[in-house]
N, C-alpha and C. Protein backbone atom coordinates (compact mmCIF):
# COMPACT_ATOMS: atom_id res chain seq x y z
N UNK A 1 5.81 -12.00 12.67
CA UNK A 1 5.72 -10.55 12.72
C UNK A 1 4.32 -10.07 12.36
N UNK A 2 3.76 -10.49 11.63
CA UNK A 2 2.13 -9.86 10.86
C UNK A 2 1.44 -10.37 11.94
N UNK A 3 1.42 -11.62 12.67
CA UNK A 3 0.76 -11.73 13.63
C UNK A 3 0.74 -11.05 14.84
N UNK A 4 1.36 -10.37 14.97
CA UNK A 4 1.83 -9.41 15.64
C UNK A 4 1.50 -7.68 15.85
N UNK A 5 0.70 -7.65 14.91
CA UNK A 5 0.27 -6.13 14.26
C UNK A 5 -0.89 -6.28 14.90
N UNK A 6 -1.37 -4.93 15.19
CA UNK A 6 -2.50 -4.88 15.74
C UNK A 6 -3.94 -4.66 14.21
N UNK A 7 -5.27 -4.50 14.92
CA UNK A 7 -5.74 -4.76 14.28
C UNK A 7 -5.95 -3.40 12.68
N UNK A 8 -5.52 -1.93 13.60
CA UNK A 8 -5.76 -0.48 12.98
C UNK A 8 -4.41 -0.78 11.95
N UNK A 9 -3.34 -1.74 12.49
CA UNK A 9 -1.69 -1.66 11.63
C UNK A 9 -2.21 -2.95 10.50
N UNK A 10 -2.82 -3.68 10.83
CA UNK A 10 -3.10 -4.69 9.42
C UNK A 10 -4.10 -4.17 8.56
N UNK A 11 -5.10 -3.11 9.07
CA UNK A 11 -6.17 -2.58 8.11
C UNK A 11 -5.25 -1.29 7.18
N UNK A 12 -4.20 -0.73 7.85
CA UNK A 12 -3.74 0.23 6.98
C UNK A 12 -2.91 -0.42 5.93
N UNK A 13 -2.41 -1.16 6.29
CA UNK A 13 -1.62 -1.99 5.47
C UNK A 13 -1.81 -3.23 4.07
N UNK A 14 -2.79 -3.71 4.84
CA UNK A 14 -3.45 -4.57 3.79
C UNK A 14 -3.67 -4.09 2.46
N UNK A 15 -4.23 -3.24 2.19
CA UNK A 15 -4.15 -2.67 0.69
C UNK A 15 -2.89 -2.01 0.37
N UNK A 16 -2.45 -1.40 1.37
CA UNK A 16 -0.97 -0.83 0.75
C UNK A 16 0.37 -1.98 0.48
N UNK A 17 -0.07 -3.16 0.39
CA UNK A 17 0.26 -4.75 0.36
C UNK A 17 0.41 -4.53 -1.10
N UNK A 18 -0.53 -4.14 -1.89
CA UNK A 18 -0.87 -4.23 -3.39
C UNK A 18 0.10 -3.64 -3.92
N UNK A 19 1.07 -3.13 -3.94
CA UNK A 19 2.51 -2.09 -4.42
C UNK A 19 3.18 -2.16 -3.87
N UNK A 20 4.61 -2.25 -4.45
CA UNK A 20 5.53 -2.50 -4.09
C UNK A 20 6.10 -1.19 -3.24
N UNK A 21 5.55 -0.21 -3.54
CA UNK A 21 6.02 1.17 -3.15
C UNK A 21 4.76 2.21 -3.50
N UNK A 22 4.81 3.12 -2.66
CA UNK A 22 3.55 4.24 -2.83
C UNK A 22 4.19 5.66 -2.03
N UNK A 23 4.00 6.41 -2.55
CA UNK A 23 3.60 7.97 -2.31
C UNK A 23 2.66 8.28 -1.37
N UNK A 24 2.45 8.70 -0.30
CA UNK A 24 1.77 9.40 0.87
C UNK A 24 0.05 10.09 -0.47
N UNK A 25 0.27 10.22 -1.37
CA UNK A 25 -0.91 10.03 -2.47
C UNK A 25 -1.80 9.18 -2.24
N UNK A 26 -0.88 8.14 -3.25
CA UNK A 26 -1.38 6.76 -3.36
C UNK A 26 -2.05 5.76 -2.13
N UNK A 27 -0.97 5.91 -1.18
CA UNK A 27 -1.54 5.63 0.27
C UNK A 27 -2.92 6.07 0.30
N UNK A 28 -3.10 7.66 0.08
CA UNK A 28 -4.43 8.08 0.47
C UNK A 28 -5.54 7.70 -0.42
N UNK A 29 -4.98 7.25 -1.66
CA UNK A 29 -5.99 6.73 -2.77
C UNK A 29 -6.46 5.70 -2.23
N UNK A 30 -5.60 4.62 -2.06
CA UNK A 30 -5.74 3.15 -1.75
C UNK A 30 -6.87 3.00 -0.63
N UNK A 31 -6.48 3.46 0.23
CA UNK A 31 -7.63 3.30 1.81
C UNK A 31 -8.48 4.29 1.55
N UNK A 32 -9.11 5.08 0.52
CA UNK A 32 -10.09 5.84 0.25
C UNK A 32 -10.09 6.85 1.55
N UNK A 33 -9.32 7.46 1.19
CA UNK A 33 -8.50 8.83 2.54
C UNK A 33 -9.28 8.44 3.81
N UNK A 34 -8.95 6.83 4.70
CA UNK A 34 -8.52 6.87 5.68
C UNK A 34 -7.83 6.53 6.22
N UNK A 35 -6.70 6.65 5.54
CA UNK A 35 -5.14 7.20 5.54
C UNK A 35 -4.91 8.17 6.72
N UNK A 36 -3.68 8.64 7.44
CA UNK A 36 -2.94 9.69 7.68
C UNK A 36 -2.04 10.00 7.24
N UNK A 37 -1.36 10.80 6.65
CA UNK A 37 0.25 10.97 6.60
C UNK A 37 0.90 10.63 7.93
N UNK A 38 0.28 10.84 9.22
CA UNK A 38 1.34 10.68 10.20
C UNK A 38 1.37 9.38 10.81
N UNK A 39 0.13 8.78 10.37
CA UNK A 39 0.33 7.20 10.95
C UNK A 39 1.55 6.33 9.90
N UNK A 40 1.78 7.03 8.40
CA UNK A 40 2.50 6.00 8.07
C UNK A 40 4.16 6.69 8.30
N UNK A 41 4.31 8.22 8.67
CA UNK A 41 5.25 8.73 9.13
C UNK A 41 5.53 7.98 10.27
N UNK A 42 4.88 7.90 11.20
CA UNK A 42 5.04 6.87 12.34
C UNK A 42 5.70 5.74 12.51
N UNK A 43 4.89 5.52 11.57
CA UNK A 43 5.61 3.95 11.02
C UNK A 43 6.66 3.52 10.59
N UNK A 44 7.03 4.99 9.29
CA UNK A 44 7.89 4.52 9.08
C UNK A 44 9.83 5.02 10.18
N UNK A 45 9.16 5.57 11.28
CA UNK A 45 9.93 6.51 12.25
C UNK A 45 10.17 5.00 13.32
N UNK A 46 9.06 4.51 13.43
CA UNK A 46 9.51 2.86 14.03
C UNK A 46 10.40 2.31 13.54
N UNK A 47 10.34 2.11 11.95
CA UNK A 47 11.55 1.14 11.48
C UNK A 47 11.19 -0.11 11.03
N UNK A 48 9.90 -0.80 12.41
CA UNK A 48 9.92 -2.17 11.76
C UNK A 48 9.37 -2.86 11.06
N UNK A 49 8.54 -1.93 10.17
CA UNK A 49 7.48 -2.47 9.11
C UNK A 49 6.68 -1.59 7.78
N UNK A 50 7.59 -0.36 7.54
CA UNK A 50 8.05 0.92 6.97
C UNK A 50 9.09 1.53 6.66
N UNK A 51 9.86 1.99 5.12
CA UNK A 51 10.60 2.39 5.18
C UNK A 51 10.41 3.32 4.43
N UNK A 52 11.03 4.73 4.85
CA UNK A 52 10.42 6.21 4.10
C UNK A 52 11.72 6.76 3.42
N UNK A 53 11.55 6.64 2.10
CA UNK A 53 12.74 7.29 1.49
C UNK A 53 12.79 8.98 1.47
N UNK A 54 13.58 9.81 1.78
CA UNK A 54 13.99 11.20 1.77
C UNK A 54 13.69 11.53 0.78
N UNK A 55 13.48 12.60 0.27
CA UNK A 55 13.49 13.72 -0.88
C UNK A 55 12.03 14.41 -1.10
N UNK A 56 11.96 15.03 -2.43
CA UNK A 56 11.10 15.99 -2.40
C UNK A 56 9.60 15.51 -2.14
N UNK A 57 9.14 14.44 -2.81
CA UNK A 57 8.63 13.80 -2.77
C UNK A 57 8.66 12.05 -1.85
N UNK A 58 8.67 12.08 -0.19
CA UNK A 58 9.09 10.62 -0.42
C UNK A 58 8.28 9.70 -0.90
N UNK A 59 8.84 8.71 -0.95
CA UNK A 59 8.15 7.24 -0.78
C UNK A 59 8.55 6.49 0.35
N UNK A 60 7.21 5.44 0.52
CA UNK A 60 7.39 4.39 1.60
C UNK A 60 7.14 3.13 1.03
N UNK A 61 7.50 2.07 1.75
CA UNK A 61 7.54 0.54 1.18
C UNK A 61 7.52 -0.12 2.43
N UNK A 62 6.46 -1.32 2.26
CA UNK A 62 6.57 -2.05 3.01
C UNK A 62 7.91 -3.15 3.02
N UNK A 63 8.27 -3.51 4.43
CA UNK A 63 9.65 -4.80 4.13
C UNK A 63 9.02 -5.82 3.36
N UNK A 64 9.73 -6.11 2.65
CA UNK A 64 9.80 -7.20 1.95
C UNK A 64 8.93 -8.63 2.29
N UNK A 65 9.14 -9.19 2.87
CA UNK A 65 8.52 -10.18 3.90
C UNK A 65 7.35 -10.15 4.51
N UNK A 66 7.42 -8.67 4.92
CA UNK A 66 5.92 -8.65 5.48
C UNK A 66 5.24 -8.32 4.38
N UNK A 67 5.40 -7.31 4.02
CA UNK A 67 4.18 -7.26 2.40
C UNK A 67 4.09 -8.54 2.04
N UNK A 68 4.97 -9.40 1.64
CA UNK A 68 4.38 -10.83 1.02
C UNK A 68 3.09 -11.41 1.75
N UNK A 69 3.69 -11.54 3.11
CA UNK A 69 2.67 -11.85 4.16
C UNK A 69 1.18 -11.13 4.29
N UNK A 70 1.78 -10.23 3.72
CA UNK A 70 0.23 -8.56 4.21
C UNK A 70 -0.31 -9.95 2.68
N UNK A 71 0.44 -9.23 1.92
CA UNK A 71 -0.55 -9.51 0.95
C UNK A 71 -1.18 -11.15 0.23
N UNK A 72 -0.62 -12.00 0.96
CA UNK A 72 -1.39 -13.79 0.83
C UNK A 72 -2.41 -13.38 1.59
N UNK A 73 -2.62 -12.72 2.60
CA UNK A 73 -3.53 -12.55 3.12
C UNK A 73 -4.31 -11.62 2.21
N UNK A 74 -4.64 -10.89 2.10
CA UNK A 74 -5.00 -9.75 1.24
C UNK A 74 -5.64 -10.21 0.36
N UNK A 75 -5.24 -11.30 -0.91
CA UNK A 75 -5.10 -11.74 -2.04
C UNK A 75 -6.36 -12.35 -1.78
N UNK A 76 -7.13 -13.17 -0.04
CA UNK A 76 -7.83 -13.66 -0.08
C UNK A 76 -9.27 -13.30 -0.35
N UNK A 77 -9.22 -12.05 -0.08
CA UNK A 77 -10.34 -11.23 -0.52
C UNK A 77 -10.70 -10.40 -2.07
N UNK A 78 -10.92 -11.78 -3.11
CA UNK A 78 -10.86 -10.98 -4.39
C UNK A 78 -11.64 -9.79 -4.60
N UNK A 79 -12.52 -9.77 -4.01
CA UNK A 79 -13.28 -8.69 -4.58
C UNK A 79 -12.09 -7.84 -4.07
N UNK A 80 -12.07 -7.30 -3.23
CA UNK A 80 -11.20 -6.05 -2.55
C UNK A 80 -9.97 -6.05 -3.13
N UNK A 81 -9.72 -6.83 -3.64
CA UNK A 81 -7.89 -7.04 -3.59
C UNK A 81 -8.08 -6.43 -5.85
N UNK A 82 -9.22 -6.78 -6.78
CA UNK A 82 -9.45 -6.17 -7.47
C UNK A 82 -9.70 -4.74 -7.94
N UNK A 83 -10.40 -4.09 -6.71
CA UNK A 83 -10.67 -2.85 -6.55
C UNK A 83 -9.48 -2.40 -5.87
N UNK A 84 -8.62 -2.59 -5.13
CA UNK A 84 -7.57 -2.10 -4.78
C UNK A 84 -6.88 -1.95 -5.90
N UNK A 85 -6.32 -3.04 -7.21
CA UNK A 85 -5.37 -2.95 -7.94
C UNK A 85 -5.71 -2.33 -9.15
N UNK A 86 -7.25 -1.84 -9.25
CA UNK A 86 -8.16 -0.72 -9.98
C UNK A 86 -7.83 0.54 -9.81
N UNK A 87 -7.87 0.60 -8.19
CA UNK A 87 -7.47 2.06 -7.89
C UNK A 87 -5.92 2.42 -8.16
N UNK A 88 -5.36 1.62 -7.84
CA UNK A 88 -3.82 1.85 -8.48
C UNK A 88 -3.74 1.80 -9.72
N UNK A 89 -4.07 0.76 -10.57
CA UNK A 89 -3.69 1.25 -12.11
C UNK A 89 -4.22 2.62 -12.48
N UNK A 90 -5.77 3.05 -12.20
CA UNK A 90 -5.63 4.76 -12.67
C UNK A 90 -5.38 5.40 -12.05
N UNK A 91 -4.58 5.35 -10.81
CA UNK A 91 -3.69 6.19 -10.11
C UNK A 91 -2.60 6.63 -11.26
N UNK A 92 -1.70 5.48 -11.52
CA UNK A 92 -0.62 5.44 -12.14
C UNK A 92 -0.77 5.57 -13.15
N UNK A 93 -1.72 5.84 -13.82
CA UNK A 93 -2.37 5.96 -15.59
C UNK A 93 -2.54 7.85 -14.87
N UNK A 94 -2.99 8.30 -14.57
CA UNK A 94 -3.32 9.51 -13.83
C UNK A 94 -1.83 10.05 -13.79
N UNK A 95 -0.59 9.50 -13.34
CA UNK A 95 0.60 10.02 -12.85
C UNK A 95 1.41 9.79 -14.59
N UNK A 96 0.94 9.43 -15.35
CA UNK A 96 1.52 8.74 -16.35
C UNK A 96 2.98 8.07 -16.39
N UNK A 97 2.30 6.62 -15.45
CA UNK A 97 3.37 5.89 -15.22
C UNK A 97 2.77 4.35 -15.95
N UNK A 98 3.02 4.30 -17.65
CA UNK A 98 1.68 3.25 -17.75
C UNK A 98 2.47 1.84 -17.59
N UNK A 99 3.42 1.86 -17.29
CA UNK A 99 3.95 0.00 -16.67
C UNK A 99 3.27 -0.37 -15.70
N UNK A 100 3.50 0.88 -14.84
CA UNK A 100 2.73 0.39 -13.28
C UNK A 100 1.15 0.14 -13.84
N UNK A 101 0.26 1.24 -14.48
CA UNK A 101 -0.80 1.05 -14.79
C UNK A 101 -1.00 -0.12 -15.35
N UNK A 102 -0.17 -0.46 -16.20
CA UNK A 102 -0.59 -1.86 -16.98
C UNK A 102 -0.62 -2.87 -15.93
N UNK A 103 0.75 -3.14 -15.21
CA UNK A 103 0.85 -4.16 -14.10
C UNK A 103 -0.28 -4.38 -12.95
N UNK A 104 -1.09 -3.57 -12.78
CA UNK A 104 -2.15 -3.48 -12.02
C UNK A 104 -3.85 -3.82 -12.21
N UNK A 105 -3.71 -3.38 -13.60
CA UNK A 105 -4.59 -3.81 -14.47
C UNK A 105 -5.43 -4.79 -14.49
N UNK A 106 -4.84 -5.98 -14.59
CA UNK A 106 -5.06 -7.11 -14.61
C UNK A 106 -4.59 -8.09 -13.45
């Protein structure tokens, strides 16, 4: 399936690999707003590699499987894959959520 993604669907994704779950926010934190809301609305309106939970606020998550996949790949690029999990811990230090912050941290 990841082999399968084109090249604009593995660049959005790859850092959003780093969490288990993110906010249309965080999304925009992570890729340093070049993000859309509607590309990951899109996505997650496909079904097969996005799932958008309802309510006031949603969230989206990558499947299971493929995030693992997004992210061995991902993982290979320390520098990036550090600064990604930078920008999320003071995201989540910012939202005062400090588990997540801690978990990211390091």
């Amino acid at each position: 399936m990841v082999r399968n993604l084109t090249d604009q669907e593995k660049n959005l994704l790859l850092p959003l690999s780093a969490v288990k779950e993110f906010s249309a926010e965080l999304a925009i934190t992570l890729s340093r707003n070049l993000i859309r809301i509607a590309e990951l609305d899109q996505l997650a309106a496909e079904g097969s590699l996005l799932i958008k939970t309802s309510g006031e606020e949603p969230r989206f998550q990558i499947h299971s499987l493929i995030r693992e996949a997004l992210y061995q790949e991902f993982s290979l690029d320390q520098d990036r894959c550090r600064e990604i999990h930078a920008l999320a811990s003071n995201f989540y230090e910012k939202e005062l959520e400090p588990t997540l912050a801690l978990e990211h941290a390091f």
